[in-house]
Coordinates of C-alpha atoms in Angstrom, one line a residue:
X581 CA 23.3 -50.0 -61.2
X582 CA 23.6 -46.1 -59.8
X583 CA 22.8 -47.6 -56.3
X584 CA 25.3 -50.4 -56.2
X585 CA 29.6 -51.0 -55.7
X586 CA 31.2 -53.9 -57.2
X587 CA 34.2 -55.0 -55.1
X588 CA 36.8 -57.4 -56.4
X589 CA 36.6 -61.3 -55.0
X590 CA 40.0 -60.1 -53.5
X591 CA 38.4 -57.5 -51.5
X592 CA 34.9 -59.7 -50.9
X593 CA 37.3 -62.5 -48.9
X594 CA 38.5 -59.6 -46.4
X595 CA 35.7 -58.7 -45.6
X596 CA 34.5 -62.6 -45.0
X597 CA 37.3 -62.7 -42.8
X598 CA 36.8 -59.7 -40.9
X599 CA 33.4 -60.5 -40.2
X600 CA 34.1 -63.5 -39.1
X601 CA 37.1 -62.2 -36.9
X602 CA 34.4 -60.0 -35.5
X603 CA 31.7 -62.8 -34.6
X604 CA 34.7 -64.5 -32.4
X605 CA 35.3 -61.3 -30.8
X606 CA 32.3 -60.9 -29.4
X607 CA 32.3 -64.7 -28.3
X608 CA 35.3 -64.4 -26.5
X609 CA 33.9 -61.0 -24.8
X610 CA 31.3 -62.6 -24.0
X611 CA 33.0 -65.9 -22.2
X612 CA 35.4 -63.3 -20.2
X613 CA 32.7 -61.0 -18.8
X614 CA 32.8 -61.5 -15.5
X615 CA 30.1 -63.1 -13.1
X616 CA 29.9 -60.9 -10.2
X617 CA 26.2 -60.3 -11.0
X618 CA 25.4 -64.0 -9.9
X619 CA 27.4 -63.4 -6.2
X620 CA 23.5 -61.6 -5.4
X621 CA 22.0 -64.8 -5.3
X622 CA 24.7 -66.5 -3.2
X623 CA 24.2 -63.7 -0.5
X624 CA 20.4 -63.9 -0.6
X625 CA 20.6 -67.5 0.4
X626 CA 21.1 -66.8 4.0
X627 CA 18.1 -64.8 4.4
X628 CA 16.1 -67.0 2.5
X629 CA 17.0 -70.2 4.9
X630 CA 15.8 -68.3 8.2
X631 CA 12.2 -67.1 6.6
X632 CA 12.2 -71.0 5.8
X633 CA 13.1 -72.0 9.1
X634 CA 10.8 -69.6 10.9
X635 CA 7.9 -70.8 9.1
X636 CA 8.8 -74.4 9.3
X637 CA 8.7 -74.1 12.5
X638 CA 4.7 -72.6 12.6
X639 CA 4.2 -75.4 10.6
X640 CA 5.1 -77.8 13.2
X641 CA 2.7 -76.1 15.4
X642 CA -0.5 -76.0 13.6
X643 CA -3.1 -78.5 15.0
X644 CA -4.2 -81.7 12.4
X645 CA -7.9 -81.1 12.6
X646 CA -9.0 -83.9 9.8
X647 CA -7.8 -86.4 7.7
X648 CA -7.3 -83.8 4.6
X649 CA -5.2 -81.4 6.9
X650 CA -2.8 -84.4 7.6
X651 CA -2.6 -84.9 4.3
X652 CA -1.9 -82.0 3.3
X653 CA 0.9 -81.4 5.8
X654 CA 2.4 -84.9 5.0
X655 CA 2.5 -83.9 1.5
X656 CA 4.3 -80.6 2.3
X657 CA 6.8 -82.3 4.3
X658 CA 7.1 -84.7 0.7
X659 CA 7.7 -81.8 -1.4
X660 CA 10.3 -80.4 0.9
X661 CA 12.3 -83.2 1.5
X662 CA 12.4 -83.7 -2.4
X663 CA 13.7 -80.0 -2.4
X664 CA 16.3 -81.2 -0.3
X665 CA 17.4 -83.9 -2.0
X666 CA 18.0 -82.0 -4.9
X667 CA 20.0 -79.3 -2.5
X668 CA 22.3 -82.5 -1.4
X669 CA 22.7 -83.6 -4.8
X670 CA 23.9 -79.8 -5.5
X671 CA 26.2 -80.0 -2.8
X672 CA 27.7 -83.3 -3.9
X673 CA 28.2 -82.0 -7.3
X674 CA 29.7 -78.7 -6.2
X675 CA 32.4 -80.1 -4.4
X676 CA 32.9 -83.5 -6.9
X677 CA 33.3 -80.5 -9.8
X678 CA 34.8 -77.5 -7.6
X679 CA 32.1 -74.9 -8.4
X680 CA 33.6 -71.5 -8.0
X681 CA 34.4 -68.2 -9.7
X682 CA 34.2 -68.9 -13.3
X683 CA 32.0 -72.2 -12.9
X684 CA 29.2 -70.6 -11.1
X685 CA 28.0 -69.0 -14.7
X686 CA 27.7 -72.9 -16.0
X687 CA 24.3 -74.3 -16.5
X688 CA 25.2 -78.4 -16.6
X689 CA 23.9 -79.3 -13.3
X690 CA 20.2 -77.6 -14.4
X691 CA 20.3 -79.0 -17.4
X692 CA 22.6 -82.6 -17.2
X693 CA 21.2 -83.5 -13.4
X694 CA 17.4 -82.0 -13.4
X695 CA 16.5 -81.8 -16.9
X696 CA 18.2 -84.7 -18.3
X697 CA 17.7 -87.3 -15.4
X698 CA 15.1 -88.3 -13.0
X699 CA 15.3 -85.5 -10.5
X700 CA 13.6 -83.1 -13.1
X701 CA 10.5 -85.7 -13.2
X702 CA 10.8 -86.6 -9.4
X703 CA 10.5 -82.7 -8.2
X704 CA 7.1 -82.1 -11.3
X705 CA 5.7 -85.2 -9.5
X706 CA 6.6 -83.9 -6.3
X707 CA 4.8 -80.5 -6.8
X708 CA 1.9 -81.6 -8.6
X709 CA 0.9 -84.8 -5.3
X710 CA 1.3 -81.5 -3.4
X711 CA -1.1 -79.5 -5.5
X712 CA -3.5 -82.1 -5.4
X713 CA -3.6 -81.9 -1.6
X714 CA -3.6 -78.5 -1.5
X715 CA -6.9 -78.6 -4.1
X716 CA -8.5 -81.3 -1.6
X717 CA -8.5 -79.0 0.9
X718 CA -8.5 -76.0 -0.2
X719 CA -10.4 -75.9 -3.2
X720 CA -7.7 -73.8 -5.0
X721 CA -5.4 -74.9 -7.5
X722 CA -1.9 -73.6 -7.4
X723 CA -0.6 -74.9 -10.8
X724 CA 0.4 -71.3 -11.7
X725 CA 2.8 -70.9 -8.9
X726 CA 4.0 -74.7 -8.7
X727 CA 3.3 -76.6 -12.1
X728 CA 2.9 -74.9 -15.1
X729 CA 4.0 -71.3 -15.0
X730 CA 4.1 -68.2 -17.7
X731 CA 7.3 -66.3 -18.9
X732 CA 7.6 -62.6 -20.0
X733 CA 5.7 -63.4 -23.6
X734 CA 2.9 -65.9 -22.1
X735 CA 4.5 -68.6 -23.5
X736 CA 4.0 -71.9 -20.3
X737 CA 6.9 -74.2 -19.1
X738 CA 6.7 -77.1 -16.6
X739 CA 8.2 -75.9 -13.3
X740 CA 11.5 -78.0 -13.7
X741 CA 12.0 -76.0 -17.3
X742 CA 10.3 -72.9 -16.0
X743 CA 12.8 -73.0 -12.6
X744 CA 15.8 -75.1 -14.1
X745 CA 16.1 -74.5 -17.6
X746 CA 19.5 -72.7 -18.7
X747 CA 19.7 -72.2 -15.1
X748 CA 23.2 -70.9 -13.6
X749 CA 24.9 -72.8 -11.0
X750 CA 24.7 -69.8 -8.2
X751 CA 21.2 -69.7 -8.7
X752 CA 20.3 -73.2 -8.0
X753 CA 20.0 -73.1 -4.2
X754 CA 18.0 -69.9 -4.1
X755 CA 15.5 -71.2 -6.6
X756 CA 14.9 -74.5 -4.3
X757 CA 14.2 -71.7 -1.6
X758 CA 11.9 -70.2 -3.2
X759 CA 10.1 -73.4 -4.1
X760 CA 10.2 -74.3 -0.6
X761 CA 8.9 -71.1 1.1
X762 CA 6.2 -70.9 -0.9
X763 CA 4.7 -74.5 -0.7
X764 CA 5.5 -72.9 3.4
X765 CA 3.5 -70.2 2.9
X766 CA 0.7 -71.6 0.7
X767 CA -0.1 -74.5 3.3
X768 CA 0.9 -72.3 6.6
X769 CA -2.4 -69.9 5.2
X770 CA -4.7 -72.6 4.2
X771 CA -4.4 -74.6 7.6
X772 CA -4.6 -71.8 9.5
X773 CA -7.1 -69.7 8.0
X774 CA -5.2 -66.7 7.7
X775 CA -2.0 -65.0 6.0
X776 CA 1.5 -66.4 7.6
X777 CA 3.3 -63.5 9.2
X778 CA 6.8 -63.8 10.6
X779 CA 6.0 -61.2 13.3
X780 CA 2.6 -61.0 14.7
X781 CA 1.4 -57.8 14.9
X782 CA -0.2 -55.6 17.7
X783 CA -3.6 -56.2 17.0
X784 CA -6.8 -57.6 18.9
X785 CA -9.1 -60.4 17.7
X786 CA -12.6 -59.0 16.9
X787 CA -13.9 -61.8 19.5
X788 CA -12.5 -59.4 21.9
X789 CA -15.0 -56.5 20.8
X790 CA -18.4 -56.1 21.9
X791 CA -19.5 -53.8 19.1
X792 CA -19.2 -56.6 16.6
X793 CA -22.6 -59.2 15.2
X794 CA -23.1 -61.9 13.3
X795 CA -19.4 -62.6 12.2
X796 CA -18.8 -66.0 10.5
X797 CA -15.1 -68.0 10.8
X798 CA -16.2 -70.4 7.9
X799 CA -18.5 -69.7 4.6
X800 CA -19.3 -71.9 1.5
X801 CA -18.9 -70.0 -2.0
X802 CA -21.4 -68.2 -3.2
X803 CA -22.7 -67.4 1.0
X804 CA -22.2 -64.1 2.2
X805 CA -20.2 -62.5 4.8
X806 CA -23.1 -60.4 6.6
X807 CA -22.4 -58.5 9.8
X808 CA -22.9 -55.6 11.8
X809 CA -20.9 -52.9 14.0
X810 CA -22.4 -50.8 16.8
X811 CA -20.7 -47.9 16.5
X812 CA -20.1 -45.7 20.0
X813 CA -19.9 -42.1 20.3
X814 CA -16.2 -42.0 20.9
X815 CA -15.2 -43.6 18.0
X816 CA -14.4 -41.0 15.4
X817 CA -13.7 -43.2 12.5
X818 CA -14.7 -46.7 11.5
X819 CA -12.3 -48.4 8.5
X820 CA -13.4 -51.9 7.1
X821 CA -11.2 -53.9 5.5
X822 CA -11.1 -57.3 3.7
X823 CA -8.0 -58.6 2.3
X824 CA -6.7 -55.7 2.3
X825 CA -9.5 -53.8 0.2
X826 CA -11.9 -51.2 1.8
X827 CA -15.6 -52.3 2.3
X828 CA -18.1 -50.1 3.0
X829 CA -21.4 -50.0 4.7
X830 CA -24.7 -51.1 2.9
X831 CA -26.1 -49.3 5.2
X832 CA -26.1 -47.0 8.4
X833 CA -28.8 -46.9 10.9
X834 CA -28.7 -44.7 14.4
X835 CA -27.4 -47.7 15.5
X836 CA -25.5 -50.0 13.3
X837 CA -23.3 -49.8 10.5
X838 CA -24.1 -53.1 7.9
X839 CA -21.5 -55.0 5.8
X840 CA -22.4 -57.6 3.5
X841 CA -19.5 -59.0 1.0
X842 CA -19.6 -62.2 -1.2
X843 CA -16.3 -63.8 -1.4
X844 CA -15.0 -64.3 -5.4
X845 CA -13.4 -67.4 -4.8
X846 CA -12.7 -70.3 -2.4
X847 CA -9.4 -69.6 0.0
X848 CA -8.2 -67.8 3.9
X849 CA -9.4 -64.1 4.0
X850 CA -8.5 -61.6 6.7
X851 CA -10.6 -58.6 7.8
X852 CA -9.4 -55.8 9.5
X853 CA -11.6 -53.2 11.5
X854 CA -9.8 -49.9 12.4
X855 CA -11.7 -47.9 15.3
X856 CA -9.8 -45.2 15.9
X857 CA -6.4 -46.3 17.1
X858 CA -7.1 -49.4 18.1
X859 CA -6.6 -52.7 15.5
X860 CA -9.0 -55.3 15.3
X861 CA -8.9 -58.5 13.4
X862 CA -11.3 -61.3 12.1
X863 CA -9.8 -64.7 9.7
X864 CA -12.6 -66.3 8.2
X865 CA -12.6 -69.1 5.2
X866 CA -14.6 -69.7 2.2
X867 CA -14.4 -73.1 1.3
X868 CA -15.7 -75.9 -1.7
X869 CA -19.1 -76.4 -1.8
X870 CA -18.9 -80.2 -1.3
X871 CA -19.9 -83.7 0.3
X872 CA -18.1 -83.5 3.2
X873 CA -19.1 -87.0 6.1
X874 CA -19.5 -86.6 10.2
X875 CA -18.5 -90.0 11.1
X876 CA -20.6 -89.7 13.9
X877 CA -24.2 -90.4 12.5
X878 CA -23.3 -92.5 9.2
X879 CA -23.8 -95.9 8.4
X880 CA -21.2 -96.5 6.1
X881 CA -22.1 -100.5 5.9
X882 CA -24.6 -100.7 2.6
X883 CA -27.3 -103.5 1.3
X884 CA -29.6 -103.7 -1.7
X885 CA -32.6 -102.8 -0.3
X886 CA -31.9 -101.2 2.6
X887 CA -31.6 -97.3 3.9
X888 CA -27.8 -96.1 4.3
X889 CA -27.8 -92.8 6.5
X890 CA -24.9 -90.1 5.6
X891 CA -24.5 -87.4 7.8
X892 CA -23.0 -84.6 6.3
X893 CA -20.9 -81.5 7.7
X894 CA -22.9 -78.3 7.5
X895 CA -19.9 -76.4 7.1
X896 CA -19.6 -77.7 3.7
X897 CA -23.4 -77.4 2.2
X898 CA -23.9 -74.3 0.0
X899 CA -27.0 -72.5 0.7
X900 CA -29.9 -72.2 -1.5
X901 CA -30.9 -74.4 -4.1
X902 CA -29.1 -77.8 -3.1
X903 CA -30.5 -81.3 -4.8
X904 CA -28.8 -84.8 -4.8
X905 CA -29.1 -87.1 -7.8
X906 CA -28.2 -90.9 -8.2
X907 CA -29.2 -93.5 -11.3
X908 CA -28.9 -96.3 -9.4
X909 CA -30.4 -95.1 -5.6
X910 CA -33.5 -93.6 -4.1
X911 CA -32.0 -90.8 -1.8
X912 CA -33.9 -88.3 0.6
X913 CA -32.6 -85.4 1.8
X914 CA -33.4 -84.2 5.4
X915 CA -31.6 -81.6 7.1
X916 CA -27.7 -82.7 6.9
X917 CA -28.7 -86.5 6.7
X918 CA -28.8 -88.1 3.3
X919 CA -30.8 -91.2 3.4
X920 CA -29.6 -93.7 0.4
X921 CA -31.7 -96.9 -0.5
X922 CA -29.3 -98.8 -3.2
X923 CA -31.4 -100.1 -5.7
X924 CA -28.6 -102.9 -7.0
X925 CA -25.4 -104.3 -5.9
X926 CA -21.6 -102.7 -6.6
X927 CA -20.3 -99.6 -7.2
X928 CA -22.7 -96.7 -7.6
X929 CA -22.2 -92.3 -7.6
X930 CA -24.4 -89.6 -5.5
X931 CA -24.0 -86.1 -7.1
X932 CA -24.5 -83.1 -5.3
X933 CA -26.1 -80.5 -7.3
X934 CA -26.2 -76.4 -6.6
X935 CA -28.7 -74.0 -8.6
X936 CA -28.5 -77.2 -11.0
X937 CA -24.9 -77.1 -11.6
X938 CA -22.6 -80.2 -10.7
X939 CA -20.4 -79.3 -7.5
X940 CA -19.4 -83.1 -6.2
X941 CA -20.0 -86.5 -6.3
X942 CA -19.0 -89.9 -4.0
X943 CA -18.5 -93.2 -4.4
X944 CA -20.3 -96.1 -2.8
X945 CA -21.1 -99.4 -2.7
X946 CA -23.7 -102.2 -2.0
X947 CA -23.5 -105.9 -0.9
X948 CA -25.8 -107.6 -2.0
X949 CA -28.4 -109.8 -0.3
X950 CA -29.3 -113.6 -1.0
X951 CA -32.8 -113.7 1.0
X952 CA -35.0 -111.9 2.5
X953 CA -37.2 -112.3 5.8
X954 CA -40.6 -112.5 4.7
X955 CA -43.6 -112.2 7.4
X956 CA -47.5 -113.5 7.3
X957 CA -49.9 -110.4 7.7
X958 CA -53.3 -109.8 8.5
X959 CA -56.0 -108.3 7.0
X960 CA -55.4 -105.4 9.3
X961 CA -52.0 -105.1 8.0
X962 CA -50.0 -106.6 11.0
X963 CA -48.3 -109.7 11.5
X964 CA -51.1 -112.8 13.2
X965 CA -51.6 -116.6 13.7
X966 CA -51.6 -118.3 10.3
X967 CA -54.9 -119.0 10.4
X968 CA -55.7 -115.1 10.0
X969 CA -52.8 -114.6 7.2
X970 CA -54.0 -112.8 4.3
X971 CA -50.2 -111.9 2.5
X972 CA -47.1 -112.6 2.4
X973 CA -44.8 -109.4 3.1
X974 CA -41.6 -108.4 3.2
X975 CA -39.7 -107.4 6.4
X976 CA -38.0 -104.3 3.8
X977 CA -40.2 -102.3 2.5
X978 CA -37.7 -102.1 -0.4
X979 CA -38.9 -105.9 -1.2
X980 CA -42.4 -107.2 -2.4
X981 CA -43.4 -110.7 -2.8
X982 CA -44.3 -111.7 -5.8
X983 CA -45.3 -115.4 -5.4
X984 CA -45.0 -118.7 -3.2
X985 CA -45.5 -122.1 -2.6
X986 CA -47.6 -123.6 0.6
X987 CA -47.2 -126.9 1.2
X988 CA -49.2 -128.5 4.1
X989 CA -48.3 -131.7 5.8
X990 CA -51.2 -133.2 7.4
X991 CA -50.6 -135.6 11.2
X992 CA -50.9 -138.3 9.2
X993 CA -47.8 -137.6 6.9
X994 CA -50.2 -137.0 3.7
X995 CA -48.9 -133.7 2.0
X996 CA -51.2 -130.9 -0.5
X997 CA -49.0 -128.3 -2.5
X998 CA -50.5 -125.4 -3.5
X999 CA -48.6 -122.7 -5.6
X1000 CA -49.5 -118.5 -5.3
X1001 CA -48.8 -116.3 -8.4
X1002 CA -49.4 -113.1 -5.9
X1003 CA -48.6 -112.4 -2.4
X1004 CA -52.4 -112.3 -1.7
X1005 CA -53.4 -115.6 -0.5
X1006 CA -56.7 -116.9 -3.1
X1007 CA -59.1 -118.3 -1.7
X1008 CA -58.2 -121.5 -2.5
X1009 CA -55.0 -121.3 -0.1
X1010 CA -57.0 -119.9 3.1
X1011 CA -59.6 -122.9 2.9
X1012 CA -56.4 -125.7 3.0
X1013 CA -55.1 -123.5 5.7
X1014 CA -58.3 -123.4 7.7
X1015 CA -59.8 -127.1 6.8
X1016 CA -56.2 -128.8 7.7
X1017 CA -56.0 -130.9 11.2
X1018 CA -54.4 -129.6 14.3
X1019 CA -50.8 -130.6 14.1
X1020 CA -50.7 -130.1 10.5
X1021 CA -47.3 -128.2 9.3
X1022 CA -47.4 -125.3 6.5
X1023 CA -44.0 -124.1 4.7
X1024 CA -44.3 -121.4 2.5
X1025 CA -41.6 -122.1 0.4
X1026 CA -40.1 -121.0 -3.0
X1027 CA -41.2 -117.5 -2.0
X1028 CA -39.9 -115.2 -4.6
X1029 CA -39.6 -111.1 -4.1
X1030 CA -39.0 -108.5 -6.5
X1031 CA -36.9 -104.8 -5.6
X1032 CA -38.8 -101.8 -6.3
X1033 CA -36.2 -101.2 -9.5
X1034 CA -38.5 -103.5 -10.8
X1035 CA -35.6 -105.9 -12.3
X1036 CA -34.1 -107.4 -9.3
X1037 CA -35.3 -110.4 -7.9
X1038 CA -34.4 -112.8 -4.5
X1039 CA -35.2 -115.3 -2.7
X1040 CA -37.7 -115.5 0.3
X1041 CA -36.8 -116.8 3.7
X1042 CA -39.1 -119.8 4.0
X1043 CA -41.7 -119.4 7.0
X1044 CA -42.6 -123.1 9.0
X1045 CA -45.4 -123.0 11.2
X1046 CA -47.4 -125.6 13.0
X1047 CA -51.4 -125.7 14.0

């Protein structure tokens, strides 16, 4: 008991009552410290709304090459306007509740209107449709920025926690700028191939530069970036630079200095080339490895049976080891055209494999067919008078015959039915043919066919001739 001090109960509930006295002091300290901290945010906004409009308006300007390009625009225009929506609603509840002074410190629109309604939900669902444009096209996947973000310890939020939890009222409008400039910035540098800048600099395209081989403006991962710069005797020093990072030479001949450089990921990358004093530029892109379809050249309409032709954009092809797989199609691979022959009707996938590892797939789909046209061939193998017929084959090579019927009416209205279990006529069938009267008629009927699956059977077109 050396190390201990007994106090009366007296003297224990003063000290409760101090303690707590002390707790409320620092509450109340804390309530009246004033806000002038949050005034910085207020005075950024102005700044922030002309980078916004500036690069709004190079937005407007960039060409729609393709269908994903307009999509991916539309869905930045989405995303902003939902951004804007939530500004209104700001503004309405500003002036309804006369945010000012004291009131700009409160949280309850951030956590009452975004968290606690539908906007919250509206502006995730927002962001994410506009990721998943940005992924279609780009191949990059911006969750980190836009969906699901990291604090301080690692711990991950959803953006409208991440953004708007706990949120003060002053902050509200520079946080919807920030979530608009860079969905701006993200989509201005995908479309265009290169990092948005709000003042271009002095600097010459490396088209313009003699001294320059072999440069490439589009690459699929895992290609290299291989060129070569003649280097002339007044040129003192030679600086290469991709993405901001120096590159140097592979190697250095009496002539040429050679670059190689294998992009790490998909995405825009910029390369500088410093001669001297004089600035040179080059924007080139890596993109997906993926199925990507020239219009011009396909043959999008598809039957069981029968070759479909896909012709497919170069661009997007990775080099190297490049196969395509389907369970439920025969496909040959020929240059950039993909020749598909469905083996059954509906919904089928063609995978694109690279080194062996799964890069993309597509969806397709075949009608199906009811009959087939069926011919009468020769010995010879092409198609003659019925009197020199030898087999029944298919006009689609996709197709064998697997049996018929022949029925023969004679001039005299007397009939002989003979059946076939082949598509070679027996013997049988070629002496009725050839013994029968002029102006006899033969159907081969009930022809049957069989797909080269092996399981999928149709019916023969019946063939009527006369002698």
């Amino acid at each position: 008991m050396a190390n201990t001090i007994k106090i009366s109960k007296s003297k224990n509930l003063i000290f409760k009552k101090l303690s707590f006295l002390y707790l409320v002091f620092i509450l109340f300290l804390f309530l009246s410290s004033p806000g002038k901290f949050l005034d910085h945010y207020e005075n950024l906004e102005p700044a922030q709304e002309a980078v916004i409009e500036r690069l709004k308006e190079q937005m407007k300007n960039l060409p729609e090459t393709e269908a994903k390009s307009k999509a991916l625009k539309l869905e930045t225009e989405k995303a902003l306007a939902t951004l804007e929506d939530l500004r209104e609603n700001y503004h309405q509840y500003r002036a309804t509740n006369h945010i000012a002074g004291e009131k700009l410190k409160e949280n309850l629109f951030a956590t009452k209107e975004v968290l606690q309604t539908n906007q919250g939900a509206r502006l995730q669902s927002a962001l994410a449709t506009y990721n998943t444009a940005y992924q279609n096209f780009g191949g990059v996947d911006l969750s980190d920025e836009l969906l699901k973000l990291l604090d301080h310890s690692d711990q991950e939020f959803e953006a409208r926690e991440f953004f708007f939890k706990e949120t003060p009222n002053a902050v509200i409008e520079s946080v919807i700028n920030h979530l608009q400039t860079t969905i701006l910035l993200r989509s201005i540098e995908l479309l265009q191939g290169e990092k948005a800048q709000l003042f271009k600099e002095e600097v010459l395209p490396a088209g313009q530069l003699d001294l320059i081989q072999n440069f490439k403006k589009s690459l699929t991962r895992g290609e290299q970036l291989l060129f070569k710069i003649r280097i002339p005797d007044s040129v003192q020093q030679l600086q290469v630079l991709i993405n901001g990072e120096k590159l140097m030479p592979t190697e250095v001949d009496s002539a040429y200095c050679h670059f190689s450089y294998l992009p790490p990921q998909t995405g825009a990358y910029n390369l500088d080339l410093l001669l001297d004093d004089q600035h040179f530029y080059h924007n080139f892109k890596v993109l997906q490895p993926g199925i990507r379809i020239n219009r011009s050249g396909s043959n999008f309409i598809s039957q069981v049976g029968e070759t479909q032709t896909l012709s497919l954009n170069p661009k997007y092809l990775p080099k190297g080891e490049l196969e395509f797989k389907s369970k439920h199609a025969d496909l040959k691979f020929n240059g950039n055209a993909l020749e598909i022959t469905p083996l059954h009707a509906g919904a089928f996938d063609v995978q694109m494999l690279w080194q062996g590892q799964f890069i993309d797939s597509i969806g397709l789909f075949a009608q199906d067919v009811s009959v087939i046209d069926v011919a009468l061939m020769d010995l010879a193998g092409k198609e003659n008078k019925v009197q020199k017929v030898a087999y029944l084959e298919a006009t689609n090579p996709f197709w064998q015959v697997v049996n018929f019927r022949l029925r023969i009416t004679k001039p005299n209205g007397k009939q002989v039915v003979l059946h076939n279990a082949t598509r070679f006529l027996r013997s049988e069938l070629r002496e009725a043919i050839l013994q029968a009267p002029r102006g006899s008629v033969l159907a081969f009927e009930q022809i049957k066919v069989i797909g080269k699956n092996g399981y999928t059977y149709r019916d023969g077109r019946s063939i009527i001739k006369m002698l």
